[in-house]
Amino acid sequence: MPNRDTPSALVKAWLDIHNEDLCRRLDVVFAFDGQGMEIWCRSEENRAYRKLQKIIEPLRKSHDVELYLTRPPKNGNESDKLSWEDIPPSLVENRELRSNMRPSTLGSGSRAVTFMDADGNMQTRVFTETPGAVAATADSVLRSRLVIWVNSVFENSRIMRQYAEDIPALIRTAFEPAFSAALHGRARGIYRKHAKELVKSVRSLRNYLSRAFPGPSAKAAENKEKKKESPAALPVVIERADGIAADARNLSGRIYRFIYPAQHTVDLDELQRPGLLVSLDALEAD
């Protein structure tokens, strides 16, 4: 994050990058050193990268700003999204998940089935309901839904972690005495925006993960006693934000281990004491 010696123009550019959500759309890391700034960026989205360049380029005339770009290899594996062949046995054999993803029982006669494929495109198949055709179509739909499910879980987990990790730095910037009131106000607005997006990603994750777990969510966020609290002192706010970031990192790791368990089985700790869904609810409540 910027320090008290960072020029205002660089602080503003850093905030602009967060305000444009480029921190989420690009894999980007910042380093501030005195009067300069270095940015390491892995770009898969040209439009987002061009926005980043548009913010950075004017600064190079008067500040020491370096932008280092890495692009994914053009070898057919450039996408981080998984295909059916990549889905681990822990999900394929998850009865609860398969039951929730499987299409409903089909009636007799010819039937058109519409579903979303792994690329997010709607597909329609028309078939005659012989036993073989029904089984083949149901299996195809199940595979497509599982692929979409696991990619959505990973994407929302990434978003949750990114927003949570950015919030502490934004709060510190909003209260850094060396910065101007204008920068303080801008940082406050952005970290509040990030907080709302964090809650949205947590809720989305809960909705997706609930399909893979038996039983309802504990809904800790709804059951938590709501009461008015006086504004906390800044050290308490920062400590809470650091705790949320740490919780999000931990949850992201647990989600990965749930999908890729070491022994291709689900650790019971993920289902109880307190379990992923309860942990997500608690994170939202914070």
Coordinates of C-alpha atoms in Angstrom, one line a residue:
M1 CA 0.0 0.0 0.0
P2 CA 1.1 3.6 -0.4
N3 CA 3.2 5.0 2.5
R4 CA 3.3 8.6 3.9
D5 CA 6.1 9.5 1.5
T6 CA 4.2 8.4 -1.6
P7 CA 3.3 11.3 -3.9
S8 CA -0.4 12.2 -3.9
A9 CA -0.6 11.5 -7.7
L10 CA 0.5 7.9 -7.2
V11 CA -1.9 7.4 -4.2
K12 CA -4.7 8.7 -6.4
A13 CA -3.7 6.4 -9.3
W14 CA -3.7 3.4 -6.9
L15 CA -7.1 4.3 -5.6
D16 CA -8.4 4.8 -9.2
I17 CA -7.2 1.3 -10.0
H18 CA -9.3 -0.1 -7.1
N19 CA -12.2 2.1 -8.0
E20 CA -12.3 0.7 -11.5
D21 CA -12.2 -2.8 -10.0
L22 CA -9.0 -3.5 -11.9
C23 CA -7.6 -5.0 -8.7
R24 CA -10.2 -7.8 -9.3
R25 CA -10.1 -8.1 -13.1
L26 CA -6.3 -8.2 -13.2
D27 CA -3.8 -10.2 -11.2
V28 CA -1.9 -7.2 -10.0
V29 CA 0.7 -6.4 -7.3
F30 CA 1.9 -3.0 -6.2
A31 CA 5.2 -1.9 -4.6
F32 CA 5.8 1.6 -3.4
D33 CA 9.4 2.9 -2.8
G34 CA 9.8 6.5 -1.8
Q35 CA 8.7 8.6 -4.8
G36 CA 8.1 5.7 -7.1
M37 CA 5.8 2.8 -7.8
E38 CA 6.2 -0.6 -9.4
I39 CA 3.3 -2.7 -10.7
W40 CA 3.4 -6.4 -11.7
C41 CA 0.5 -7.4 -13.7
R42 CA -0.7 -10.7 -15.2
S43 CA -3.2 -9.8 -17.8
E44 CA -5.8 -12.0 -19.5
E45 CA -8.2 -9.3 -20.3
N46 CA -7.0 -6.6 -22.8
R47 CA -9.8 -4.1 -22.0
A48 CA -8.9 -4.1 -18.3
Y49 CA -5.2 -3.8 -19.0
R50 CA -5.8 -0.9 -21.3
K51 CA -7.6 0.9 -18.5
L52 CA -4.7 0.2 -16.3
Q53 CA -2.3 1.7 -18.9
K54 CA -4.6 4.8 -19.2
I55 CA -4.3 5.5 -15.5
I56 CA -0.6 4.9 -15.3
E57 CA 0.9 6.4 -18.5
P58 CA 0.3 10.1 -17.6
L59 CA 2.2 9.6 -14.4
R60 CA 5.4 8.5 -16.1
K61 CA 6.2 12.0 -17.3
S62 CA 6.9 13.2 -13.7
H63 CA 7.1 10.1 -11.5
D64 CA 9.1 6.9 -11.5
V65 CA 6.5 4.3 -12.4
E66 CA 7.3 0.9 -13.8
L67 CA 4.7 -1.5 -15.2
Y68 CA 5.7 -5.1 -15.7
L69 CA 3.4 -7.3 -17.8
T70 CA 3.1 -11.1 -17.9
R71 CA 0.6 -12.8 -20.2
P72 CA -0.5 -16.4 -19.9
P73 CA 1.1 -18.8 -22.4
K74 CA -0.7 -19.3 -25.8
N75 CA -0.7 -23.0 -25.6
G76 CA -4.3 -23.9 -25.3
N77 CA -4.2 -23.9 -21.5
E78 CA -4.4 -20.1 -21.1
S79 CA -7.8 -20.2 -19.4
D80 CA -7.9 -20.9 -15.6
K81 CA -11.4 -22.4 -16.0
L82 CA -11.7 -26.1 -15.6
S83 CA -13.2 -28.5 -18.2
W84 CA -15.1 -31.7 -17.4
E85 CA -11.8 -33.7 -17.6
D86 CA -10.4 -31.5 -14.8
I87 CA -13.3 -32.0 -12.4
P88 CA -11.9 -34.0 -9.5
P89 CA -13.5 -37.3 -8.3
S90 CA -14.4 -35.6 -5.0
L91 CA -17.1 -33.7 -6.8
V92 CA -18.1 -36.2 -9.4
E93 CA -18.8 -38.7 -6.6
N94 CA -20.5 -36.2 -4.3
R95 CA -24.0 -37.6 -4.1
E96 CA -25.6 -34.4 -2.7
L97 CA -24.1 -32.3 -5.4
R98 CA -25.0 -34.7 -8.2
S99 CA -28.5 -34.9 -6.9
N100 CA -28.9 -31.1 -6.8
M101 CA -27.3 -30.7 -10.3
R102 CA -29.1 -33.5 -12.1
P103 CA -32.0 -32.5 -14.4
S104 CA -35.5 -33.4 -13.2
T105 CA -37.2 -36.5 -14.5
L106 CA -38.3 -36.2 -18.1
G107 CA -41.8 -37.1 -19.5
S108 CA -42.6 -39.2 -22.5
G109 CA -42.3 -38.2 -26.2
S110 CA -39.9 -35.8 -27.8
R111 CA -38.4 -33.2 -25.6
A112 CA -36.2 -30.1 -26.0
V113 CA -33.8 -29.6 -23.2
T114 CA -32.1 -26.2 -22.7
F115 CA -29.0 -25.9 -20.6
M116 CA -25.9 -23.7 -20.2
D117 CA -22.6 -25.2 -21.5
A118 CA -19.2 -24.8 -19.9
D119 CA -18.6 -21.5 -21.8
G120 CA -21.8 -19.9 -20.5
N121 CA -23.7 -20.3 -23.7
M122 CA -27.3 -21.7 -23.8
Q123 CA -27.6 -24.9 -25.7
T124 CA -30.8 -26.8 -26.8
R125 CA -31.0 -30.5 -27.6
V126 CA -34.1 -32.2 -29.0
F127 CA -34.4 -36.0 -28.5
T128 CA -36.8 -38.9 -28.3
E129 CA -37.1 -40.2 -24.8
T130 CA -35.8 -43.7 -25.2
P131 CA -34.1 -44.9 -22.1
G132 CA -30.6 -44.5 -23.7
A133 CA -31.4 -41.0 -25.0
V134 CA -32.7 -39.9 -21.6
A135 CA -29.6 -41.2 -19.8
A136 CA -27.2 -39.7 -22.3
T137 CA -28.9 -36.2 -22.2
A138 CA -29.2 -36.2 -18.4
D139 CA -25.5 -37.1 -18.1
S140 CA -24.5 -34.3 -20.5
V141 CA -26.6 -31.7 -18.6
L142 CA -25.1 -32.9 -15.3
R143 CA -21.6 -32.6 -16.6
S144 CA -22.2 -29.1 -17.9
R145 CA -23.7 -28.0 -14.6
L146 CA -20.9 -29.5 -12.6
V147 CA -18.3 -27.7 -14.7
I148 CA -20.2 -24.4 -14.4
W149 CA -20.6 -25.0 -10.6
V150 CA -16.9 -25.6 -9.8
N151 CA -15.7 -22.7 -12.0
S152 CA -18.2 -20.4 -10.3
V153 CA -17.1 -21.5 -6.8
F154 CA -13.4 -20.8 -7.7
E155 CA -14.2 -17.4 -9.2
N156 CA -16.3 -16.3 -6.3
S157 CA -13.7 -17.6 -3.8
R158 CA -11.0 -15.5 -5.7
I159 CA -13.2 -12.4 -5.7
M160 CA -14.0 -12.8 -2.0
R161 CA -10.3 -13.2 -1.1
Q162 CA -9.2 -10.2 -3.3
Y163 CA -11.7 -7.8 -1.9
A164 CA -11.0 -8.9 1.7
E165 CA -7.3 -8.5 1.3
D166 CA -7.6 -5.0 -0.3
I167 CA -9.9 -3.5 2.4
P168 CA -7.2 -3.2 5.2
A169 CA -4.9 -1.2 3.0
L170 CA -7.8 1.1 1.8
I171 CA -8.8 1.8 5.5
R172 CA -5.2 2.6 6.4
T173 CA -5.0 5.0 3.4
A174 CA -8.3 6.6 4.4
F175 CA -6.8 7.6 7.8
E176 CA -3.2 8.3 6.9
P177 CA -2.5 11.8 8.3
A178 CA 0.0 12.6 5.6
F179 CA -2.6 12.3 2.9
S180 CA -5.1 15.0 1.9
A181 CA -8.8 15.1 2.9
A182 CA -9.7 14.4 -0.8
L183 CA -7.7 11.2 -0.8
H184 CA -9.2 10.2 2.6
G185 CA -12.7 10.6 1.2
R186 CA -11.9 8.7 -1.9
A187 CA -10.4 5.8 0.0
R188 CA -13.4 5.6 2.3
G189 CA -15.8 5.4 -0.6
I190 CA -13.8 2.7 -2.3
Y191 CA -13.3 0.5 0.8
R192 CA -17.1 0.7 1.5
K193 CA -17.7 -0.3 -2.1
H194 CA -15.3 -3.2 -1.7
A195 CA -17.0 -4.2 1.5
K196 CA -20.4 -4.5 -0.3
E197 CA -18.8 -6.5 -3.1
L198 CA -17.2 -8.8 -0.5
V199 CA -20.6 -9.5 1.1
K200 CA -22.1 -10.2 -2.4
S201 CA -19.3 -12.7 -3.1
V202 CA -19.8 -14.4 0.2
R203 CA -23.5 -14.8 -0.4
S204 CA -22.9 -16.1 -3.8
L205 CA -20.4 -18.6 -2.5
R206 CA -22.8 -19.8 0.1
N207 CA -25.5 -20.3 -2.5
Y208 CA -23.2 -22.4 -4.6
L209 CA -21.7 -24.4 -1.8
S210 CA -25.0 -25.2 -0.2
R211 CA -25.7 -27.5 -3.2
A212 CA -22.7 -29.7 -2.1
F213 CA -23.6 -30.1 1.6
P214 CA -26.3 -32.1 3.2
G215 CA -28.7 -30.0 5.4
P216 CA -29.5 -26.3 5.5
S217 CA -27.0 -23.5 6.1
A218 CA -26.8 -22.3 9.7
K219 CA -27.4 -18.8 8.6
A220 CA -25.2 -17.3 11.3
A221 CA -25.4 -13.9 9.6
E222 CA -29.2 -13.8 10.1
N223 CA -29.2 -15.2 13.6
K224 CA -26.5 -12.9 14.9
E225 CA -27.9 -10.5 17.3
K226 CA -28.2 -7.1 15.7
K227 CA -27.5 -4.1 17.9
K228 CA -26.3 -0.6 17.4
E229 CA -22.7 -0.1 18.2
S230 CA -20.8 3.1 18.7
P231 CA -18.1 3.8 16.1
A232 CA -15.0 1.8 16.9
A233 CA -11.6 3.4 17.4
L234 CA -9.3 3.2 14.3
P235 CA -7.0 0.5 15.7
V236 CA -10.0 -1.7 16.3
V237 CA -11.4 -1.1 12.8
I238 CA -8.0 -2.0 11.3
E239 CA -7.7 -5.1 13.4
R240 CA -11.1 -6.2 12.4
A241 CA -10.3 -5.6 8.7
D242 CA -7.1 -7.6 9.1
G243 CA -9.0 -10.4 10.7
I244 CA -11.6 -10.4 7.9
A245 CA -8.8 -10.7 5.3
A246 CA -7.2 -13.5 7.2
D247 CA -10.6 -15.3 7.5
A248 CA -11.1 -14.9 3.7
R249 CA -7.7 -16.4 3.0
N250 CA -8.4 -19.3 5.3
L251 CA -11.8 -19.9 3.7
S252 CA -10.4 -19.7 0.2
G253 CA -7.9 -22.4 1.2
R254 CA -10.6 -24.6 2.7
I255 CA -12.7 -24.3 -0.4
Y256 CA -9.8 -25.5 -2.5
R257 CA -9.2 -28.4 -0.1
F258 CA -12.9 -29.3 -0.2
I259 CA -12.8 -29.5 -4.1
Y260 CA -9.3 -31.1 -4.1
P261 CA -9.1 -33.2 -0.9
A262 CA -5.8 -35.0 -0.4
Q263 CA -7.5 -38.4 -0.3
H264 CA -10.4 -37.7 -2.7
T265 CA -12.7 -37.6 0.3
V266 CA -14.4 -34.7 2.1
D267 CA -12.8 -33.9 5.4
L268 CA -15.6 -34.0 8.0
D269 CA -14.2 -30.8 9.5
E270 CA -15.6 -29.1 6.4
L271 CA -19.1 -30.3 7.3
Q272 CA -19.0 -29.5 11.0
R273 CA -17.2 -27.5 13.6
P274 CA -18.2 -25.1 12.1
G275 CA -18.1 -26.0 8.4
L276 CA -17.7 -23.9 5.3
L277 CA -21.3 -22.6 5.2
V278 CA -21.3 -21.5 8.8
S279 CA -17.9 -19.9 8.3
L280 CA -19.1 -18.0 5.3
D281 CA -22.1 -16.8 7.3
A282 CA -19.9 -15.6 10.1
L283 CA -17.6 -13.7 7.6
E284 CA -20.7 -12.0 6.1
A285 CA -21.9 -11.0 9.6
D286 CA -18.5 -9.4 10.4

